[in-house]
mmCIF file of C-alpha atoms in Angstrom:
data_model
loop_
_atom_site.group_PDB
_atom_site.id
_atom_site.type_symbol
_atom_site.label_atom_id
_atom_site.label_comp_id
_atom_site.label_asym_id
_atom_site.label_seq_id
_atom_site.Cartn_x
_atom_site.Cartn_y
_atom_site.Cartn_z
ATOM 1 C CA UNK E 1 216.771 -64.150 -184.087
ATOM 2 C CA UNK E 2 217.989 -64.886 -187.454
ATOM 3 C CA UNK E 3 221.067 -62.655 -188.158
ATOM 4 C CA UNK E 4 220.807 -62.352 -191.748
ATOM 5 C CA UNK E 5 217.644 -60.725 -191.259
ATOM 6 C CA UNK E 6 219.571 -58.146 -189.344
ATOM 7 C CA UNK E 7 221.858 -58.133 -191.546
ATOM 8 C CA UNK E 8 218.955 -57.215 -194.874
ATOM 9 C CA UNK E 9 217.534 -54.488 -192.100
ATOM 10 C CA UNK E 10 221.327 -52.974 -192.093
ATOM 11 C CA UNK E 11 221.258 -52.769 -196.056
ATOM 12 C CA UNK E 12 217.608 -52.037 -196.196
ATOM 13 C CA UNK E 13 218.210 -49.046 -193.588
ATOM 14 C CA UNK E 14 221.682 -47.965 -195.185
ATOM 15 C CA UNK E 15 219.829 -47.501 -198.388
ATOM 16 C CA UNK E 16 216.840 -45.530 -197.751
ATOM 17 C CA UNK E 17 219.182 -42.990 -195.608
ATOM 18 C CA UNK E 18 220.443 -42.695 -199.097
ATOM 19 C CA UNK E 19 218.580 -42.612 -201.462
ATOM 20 C CA UNK E 20 217.516 -39.601 -200.465
ATOM 21 C CA UNK E 21 221.266 -38.308 -201.024
ATOM 22 C CA UNK E 22 222.311 -36.609 -203.498
ATOM 23 C CA UNK E 23 225.056 -38.738 -206.426
ATOM 24 C CA UNK E 24 227.256 -38.810 -209.347
ATOM 25 C CA UNK E 25 226.984 -42.121 -209.017
ATOM 26 C CA UNK E 26 224.905 -44.268 -211.798
ATOM 27 C CA UNK E 27 224.515 -47.710 -213.838
ATOM 28 C CA UNK E 28 227.272 -48.659 -215.345
ATOM 29 C CA UNK E 29 229.872 -46.793 -213.320
ATOM 30 C CA UNK E 30 232.399 -49.349 -212.607
ATOM 31 C CA UNK E 31 234.987 -47.512 -210.977
ATOM 32 C CA UNK E 32 234.974 -49.290 -207.302
ATOM 33 C CA UNK E 33 234.328 -52.260 -208.748
ATOM 34 C CA UNK E 34 237.339 -54.123 -207.897
ATOM 35 C CA UNK E 35 238.970 -57.730 -206.799
ATOM 36 C CA UNK E 36 239.729 -55.221 -203.368
ATOM 37 C CA UNK E 37 236.610 -55.590 -201.654
ATOM 38 C CA UNK E 38 235.801 -57.115 -198.480
ATOM 39 C CA UNK E 39 233.203 -59.043 -196.196
ATOM 40 C CA UNK E 40 232.612 -60.610 -193.382
ATOM 41 C CA UNK E 41 231.273 -64.303 -193.446
ATOM 42 C CA UNK E 42 227.698 -63.463 -192.862
ATOM 43 C CA UNK E 43 227.182 -61.321 -195.585
ATOM 44 C CA UNK E 44 229.249 -64.140 -197.926
ATOM 45 C CA UNK E 45 226.368 -66.058 -196.737
ATOM 46 C CA UNK E 46 223.645 -63.793 -198.152
ATOM 47 C CA UNK E 47 225.612 -63.070 -201.140
ATOM 48 C CA UNK E 48 225.577 -66.381 -201.951
ATOM 49 C CA UNK E 49 222.013 -66.522 -202.110
ATOM 50 C CA UNK E 50 221.249 -64.155 -204.794
ATOM 51 C CA UNK E 51 220.708 -66.837 -208.423
ATOM 52 C CA UNK E 52 223.593 -65.158 -209.665
ATOM 53 C CA UNK E 53 226.347 -67.231 -208.096
ATOM 54 C CA UNK E 54 224.240 -70.520 -208.734
ATOM 55 C CA UNK E 55 225.819 -69.937 -212.408
ATOM 56 C CA UNK E 56 228.818 -71.639 -213.770
ATOM 57 C CA UNK E 57 230.503 -69.291 -215.556
ATOM 58 C CA UNK E 58 230.278 -66.918 -212.917
ATOM 59 C CA UNK E 59 231.286 -69.350 -210.169
ATOM 60 C CA UNK E 60 234.878 -69.913 -212.826
ATOM 61 C CA UNK E 61 235.282 -65.991 -213.132
ATOM 62 C CA UNK E 62 235.256 -65.866 -209.438
ATOM 63 C CA UNK E 63 237.808 -68.976 -208.832
ATOM 64 C CA UNK E 64 240.374 -67.135 -212.042
ATOM 65 C CA UNK E 65 240.360 -63.727 -210.212
ATOM 66 C CA UNK E 66 240.698 -65.601 -206.916
ATOM 67 C CA UNK E 67 244.068 -66.512 -208.037
ATOM 68 C CA UNK E 68 245.161 -63.767 -209.394
ATOM 69 C CA UNK E 69 246.311 -60.466 -207.248
ATOM 70 C CA UNK E 70 243.734 -59.172 -204.505
ATOM 71 C CA UNK E 71 243.637 -57.116 -201.285
ATOM 72 C CA UNK E 72 243.706 -58.937 -197.703
ATOM 73 C CA UNK E 73 243.170 -57.276 -194.897
ATOM 74 C CA UNK E 74 245.252 -58.229 -191.917
ATOM 75 C CA UNK E 75 242.952 -55.902 -189.813
ATOM 76 C CA UNK E 76 239.499 -55.335 -189.267
ATOM 77 C CA UNK E 77 237.506 -52.078 -188.964
ATOM 78 C CA UNK E 78 236.628 -52.741 -184.782
ATOM 79 C CA UNK E 79 239.822 -53.877 -184.150
ATOM 80 C CA UNK E 80 240.818 -50.406 -185.758
ATOM 81 C CA UNK E 81 238.502 -48.717 -183.827
ATOM 82 C CA UNK E 82 239.494 -50.469 -180.496
ATOM 83 C CA UNK E 83 243.222 -48.981 -181.521
ATOM 84 C CA UNK E 84 241.929 -45.503 -182.002
ATOM 85 C CA UNK E 85 239.860 -45.157 -179.149
ATOM 86 C CA UNK E 86 242.398 -46.216 -176.406
ATOM 87 C CA UNK E 87 244.904 -43.535 -178.759
ATOM 88 C CA UNK E 88 247.075 -46.231 -179.565
ATOM 89 C CA UNK E 89 248.599 -47.015 -182.906
ATOM 90 C CA UNK E 90 247.463 -49.905 -184.714
ATOM 91 C CA UNK E 91 249.064 -52.409 -186.802
ATOM 92 C CA UNK E 92 249.984 -51.197 -190.573
ATOM 93 C CA UNK E 93 247.515 -52.727 -192.694
ATOM 94 C CA UNK E 94 249.532 -54.883 -194.720
ATOM 95 C CA UNK E 95 247.443 -56.364 -197.385
ATOM 96 C CA UNK E 96 248.191 -54.093 -200.851
ATOM 97 C CA UNK E 97 245.303 -53.368 -203.321
ATOM 98 C CA UNK E 98 245.716 -55.423 -206.953
ATOM 99 C CA UNK E 99 244.760 -54.109 -210.314
ATOM 100 C CA UNK E 100 241.580 -55.689 -211.257
ATOM 101 C CA UNK E 101 237.613 -55.751 -212.449
ATOM 102 C CA UNK E 102 235.361 -57.694 -210.197
ATOM 103 C CA UNK E 103 234.566 -61.079 -211.543
ATOM 104 C CA UNK E 104 230.921 -60.060 -210.460
ATOM 105 C CA UNK E 105 230.673 -57.061 -213.063
ATOM 106 C CA UNK E 106 228.443 -58.396 -216.175
ATOM 107 C CA UNK E 107 230.034 -57.152 -219.602
ATOM 108 C CA UNK E 108 227.215 -54.029 -219.801
ATOM 109 C CA UNK E 109 228.683 -52.496 -216.220
ATOM 110 C CA UNK E 110 226.232 -54.085 -214.253
ATOM 111 C CA UNK E 111 227.043 -55.962 -210.927
ATOM 112 C CA UNK E 112 225.503 -59.004 -211.629
ATOM 113 C CA UNK E 113 224.704 -59.284 -207.835
ATOM 114 C CA UNK E 114 223.485 -56.101 -206.941
ATOM 115 C CA UNK E 115 220.385 -56.400 -205.017
ATOM 116 C CA UNK E 116 222.948 -58.958 -202.158
ATOM 117 C CA UNK E 117 225.804 -56.331 -203.162
ATOM 118 C CA UNK E 118 228.201 -56.142 -199.508
ATOM 119 C CA UNK E 119 228.180 -52.629 -197.771
ATOM 120 C CA UNK E 120 231.709 -52.798 -199.194
ATOM 121 C CA UNK E 121 230.205 -52.294 -202.000
ATOM 122 C CA UNK E 122 227.331 -49.693 -200.723
ATOM 123 C CA UNK E 123 229.286 -47.515 -198.792
ATOM 124 C CA UNK E 124 231.225 -46.666 -202.068
ATOM 125 C CA UNK E 125 228.631 -43.570 -202.967
ATOM 126 C CA UNK E 126 230.559 -40.427 -204.536
ATOM 127 C CA UNK E 127 230.008 -36.573 -204.677
ATOM 128 C CA UNK E 128 231.806 -36.166 -208.229
ATOM 129 C CA UNK E 129 232.103 -38.755 -210.693
ATOM 130 C CA UNK E 130 235.256 -40.840 -209.549
ATOM 131 C CA UNK E 131 236.874 -42.119 -213.537
ATOM 132 C CA UNK E 132 239.236 -39.555 -213.472
ATOM 133 C CA UNK E 133 241.826 -40.095 -210.381
ATOM 134 C CA UNK E 134 239.969 -43.536 -209.199
ATOM 135 C CA UNK E 135 239.096 -42.317 -205.891
ATOM 136 C CA UNK E 136 234.844 -41.736 -204.273
ATOM 137 C CA UNK E 137 234.481 -38.534 -203.034
ATOM 138 C CA UNK E 138 232.073 -39.256 -199.872
ATOM 139 C CA UNK E 139 230.742 -36.383 -197.783
ATOM 140 C CA UNK E 140 232.139 -36.080 -194.336
ATOM 141 C CA UNK E 141 229.865 -36.734 -192.079
ATOM 142 C CA UNK E 142 228.352 -39.773 -194.408
ATOM 143 C CA UNK E 143 232.190 -40.828 -193.569
ATOM 144 C CA UNK E 144 231.614 -41.329 -189.987
ATOM 145 C CA UNK E 145 227.899 -43.260 -190.573
ATOM 146 C CA UNK E 146 230.159 -45.768 -193.075
ATOM 147 C CA UNK E 147 232.252 -46.637 -190.844
ATOM 148 C CA UNK E 148 229.756 -47.321 -188.012
ATOM 149 C CA UNK E 149 227.926 -49.869 -190.373
ATOM 150 C CA UNK E 150 231.008 -51.180 -191.514
ATOM 151 C CA UNK E 151 231.633 -51.612 -187.195
ATOM 152 C CA UNK E 152 227.143 -52.999 -186.821
ATOM 153 C CA UNK E 153 228.313 -55.623 -189.600
ATOM 154 C CA UNK E 154 230.962 -56.798 -188.068
ATOM 155 C CA UNK E 155 229.855 -57.739 -184.503
ATOM 156 C CA UNK E 156 226.551 -59.220 -186.104
ATOM 157 C CA UNK E 157 228.639 -61.397 -187.377
ATOM 158 C CA UNK E 158 230.932 -61.529 -184.162
ATOM 159 C CA UNK E 159 231.421 -65.129 -184.127
ATOM 160 C CA UNK E 160 232.459 -65.368 -187.927
ATOM 161 C CA UNK E 161 235.098 -63.900 -189.818
ATOM 162 C CA UNK E 162 236.454 -61.598 -192.820
ATOM 163 C CA UNK E 163 238.043 -60.760 -196.048
ATOM 164 C CA UNK E 164 238.604 -60.352 -199.508
ATOM 165 C CA UNK E 165 235.337 -61.398 -201.028
ATOM 166 C CA UNK E 166 237.089 -63.786 -203.343
ATOM 167 C CA UNK E 167 238.511 -65.477 -200.539
ATOM 168 C CA UNK E 168 235.000 -65.515 -198.916
ATOM 169 C CA UNK E 169 232.938 -66.991 -201.692
ATOM 170 C CA UNK E 170 235.556 -69.938 -202.861
ATOM 171 C CA UNK E 171 236.104 -70.544 -199.100
ATOM 172 C CA UNK E 172 239.393 -69.938 -198.930
ATOM 173 C CA UNK E 173 239.768 -70.147 -195.134
ATOM 174 C CA UNK E 174 243.562 -69.191 -194.781
ATOM 175 C CA UNK E 175 243.202 -65.663 -196.220
ATOM 176 C CA UNK E 176 240.327 -64.790 -193.171
ATOM 177 C CA UNK E 177 241.055 -62.989 -190.709
ATOM 178 C CA UNK E 178 238.568 -63.037 -186.621
ATOM 179 C CA UNK E 179 235.847 -60.295 -186.408
ATOM 180 C CA UNK E 180 235.749 -58.729 -183.448
ATOM 181 C CA UNK E 181 233.524 -57.283 -181.018
ATOM 182 C CA UNK E 182 232.228 -52.941 -181.119
ATOM 183 C CA UNK E 183 234.251 -51.324 -178.472
ATOM 184 C CA UNK E 184 232.333 -47.488 -179.254
ATOM 185 C CA UNK E 185 231.567 -45.174 -182.313
ATOM 186 C CA UNK E 186 234.195 -42.853 -183.845
ATOM 187 C CA UNK E 187 232.657 -39.947 -183.861
ATOM 188 C CA UNK E 188 233.764 -35.970 -182.952
ATOM 189 C CA UNK E 189 232.226 -33.826 -180.884
ATOM 190 C CA UNK E 190 230.414 -31.994 -183.783
ATOM 191 C CA UNK E 191 228.924 -35.069 -184.807
ATOM 192 C CA UNK E 192 227.320 -36.589 -181.637
ATOM 193 C CA UNK E 193 224.351 -34.827 -181.552
ATOM 194 C CA UNK E 194 223.378 -36.039 -185.856
ATOM 195 C CA UNK E 195 224.736 -39.428 -184.822
ATOM 196 C CA UNK E 196 222.354 -39.968 -181.350
ATOM 197 C CA UNK E 197 219.615 -38.592 -184.067
ATOM 198 C CA UNK E 198 220.585 -41.427 -186.391
ATOM 199 C CA UNK E 199 221.484 -44.114 -183.612
ATOM 200 C CA UNK E 200 218.229 -42.808 -182.024
ATOM 201 C CA UNK E 201 216.031 -43.783 -185.646
ATOM 202 C CA UNK E 202 218.363 -46.873 -186.770
ATOM 203 C CA UNK E 203 217.716 -49.328 -183.270
ATOM 204 C CA UNK E 204 214.024 -49.069 -183.692
ATOM 205 C CA UNK E 205 214.317 -49.987 -187.540
ATOM 206 C CA UNK E 206 212.245 -53.474 -187.762
ATOM 207 C CA UNK E 207 213.759 -56.771 -187.900
ATOM 208 C CA UNK E 208 210.650 -59.497 -188.607
ATOM 209 C CA UNK E 209 208.320 -58.859 -185.203
ATOM 210 C CA UNK E 210 211.643 -57.050 -183.350
ATOM 211 C CA UNK E 211 213.967 -54.103 -184.515
ATOM 212 C CA UNK E 212 218.071 -54.133 -184.546
ATOM 213 C CA UNK E 213 218.362 -52.855 -181.374
ATOM 214 C CA UNK E 214 217.944 -56.770 -180.314
ATOM 215 C CA UNK E 215 221.015 -57.673 -181.893
ATOM 216 C CA UNK E 216 223.496 -55.268 -180.051
ATOM 217 C CA UNK E 217 224.668 -54.680 -176.424
ATOM 218 C CA UNK E 218 222.293 -52.223 -175.294
ATOM 219 C CA UNK E 219 224.726 -49.807 -175.024
ATOM 220 C CA UNK E 220 225.631 -49.458 -178.552
ATOM 221 C CA UNK E 221 222.954 -46.918 -179.312
ATOM 222 C CA UNK E 222 223.796 -44.430 -176.649
ATOM 223 C CA UNK E 223 226.364 -42.050 -176.926
ATOM 224 C CA UNK E 224 228.774 -41.744 -173.612
#
């Protein structure tokens, strides 16, 4: 089983899911395209497959951006979820968000790697234009779905690492943190029925000759 194919399937499922929703985002809307994007090592491998990253000028811009301040995560989503599920206070995130535009954004305001963009970028959909305050307005249940995708993507790369996209693309091993196995989803009681329906759908999404469920522990798609 090729995990990068499963990652692409997760992306495709999410894109199909959100295409049915109404958002204010569109081409040229780039408020959230910053230097503070976090990804897994598997996502970095998928991102490197895009032809734009073979361009020397793009590489120069990435290496220039990594030398400036940017968010460096100190905790993964699954590690945070483990604390929350045990009703423990998690360590405070030490990384600080910094100003700066993503170097993968073209002069036309469009993403140069849009087809291969990481999940952190795909998840930034907003119900209203966010130029004014710089924050996306995400419906509560979609926020829960997004969190679940972060968890699944991290578990898919459980033996890998996570970090800022710039560090991951320039192979800066010093700013990476280890990924954690899936500990359970963070959902409210009211969300359980629709979330179980969501799990029933995603587990049978095709990956080559199998399904997404083949890449995760059996209990992942069953709520207790």
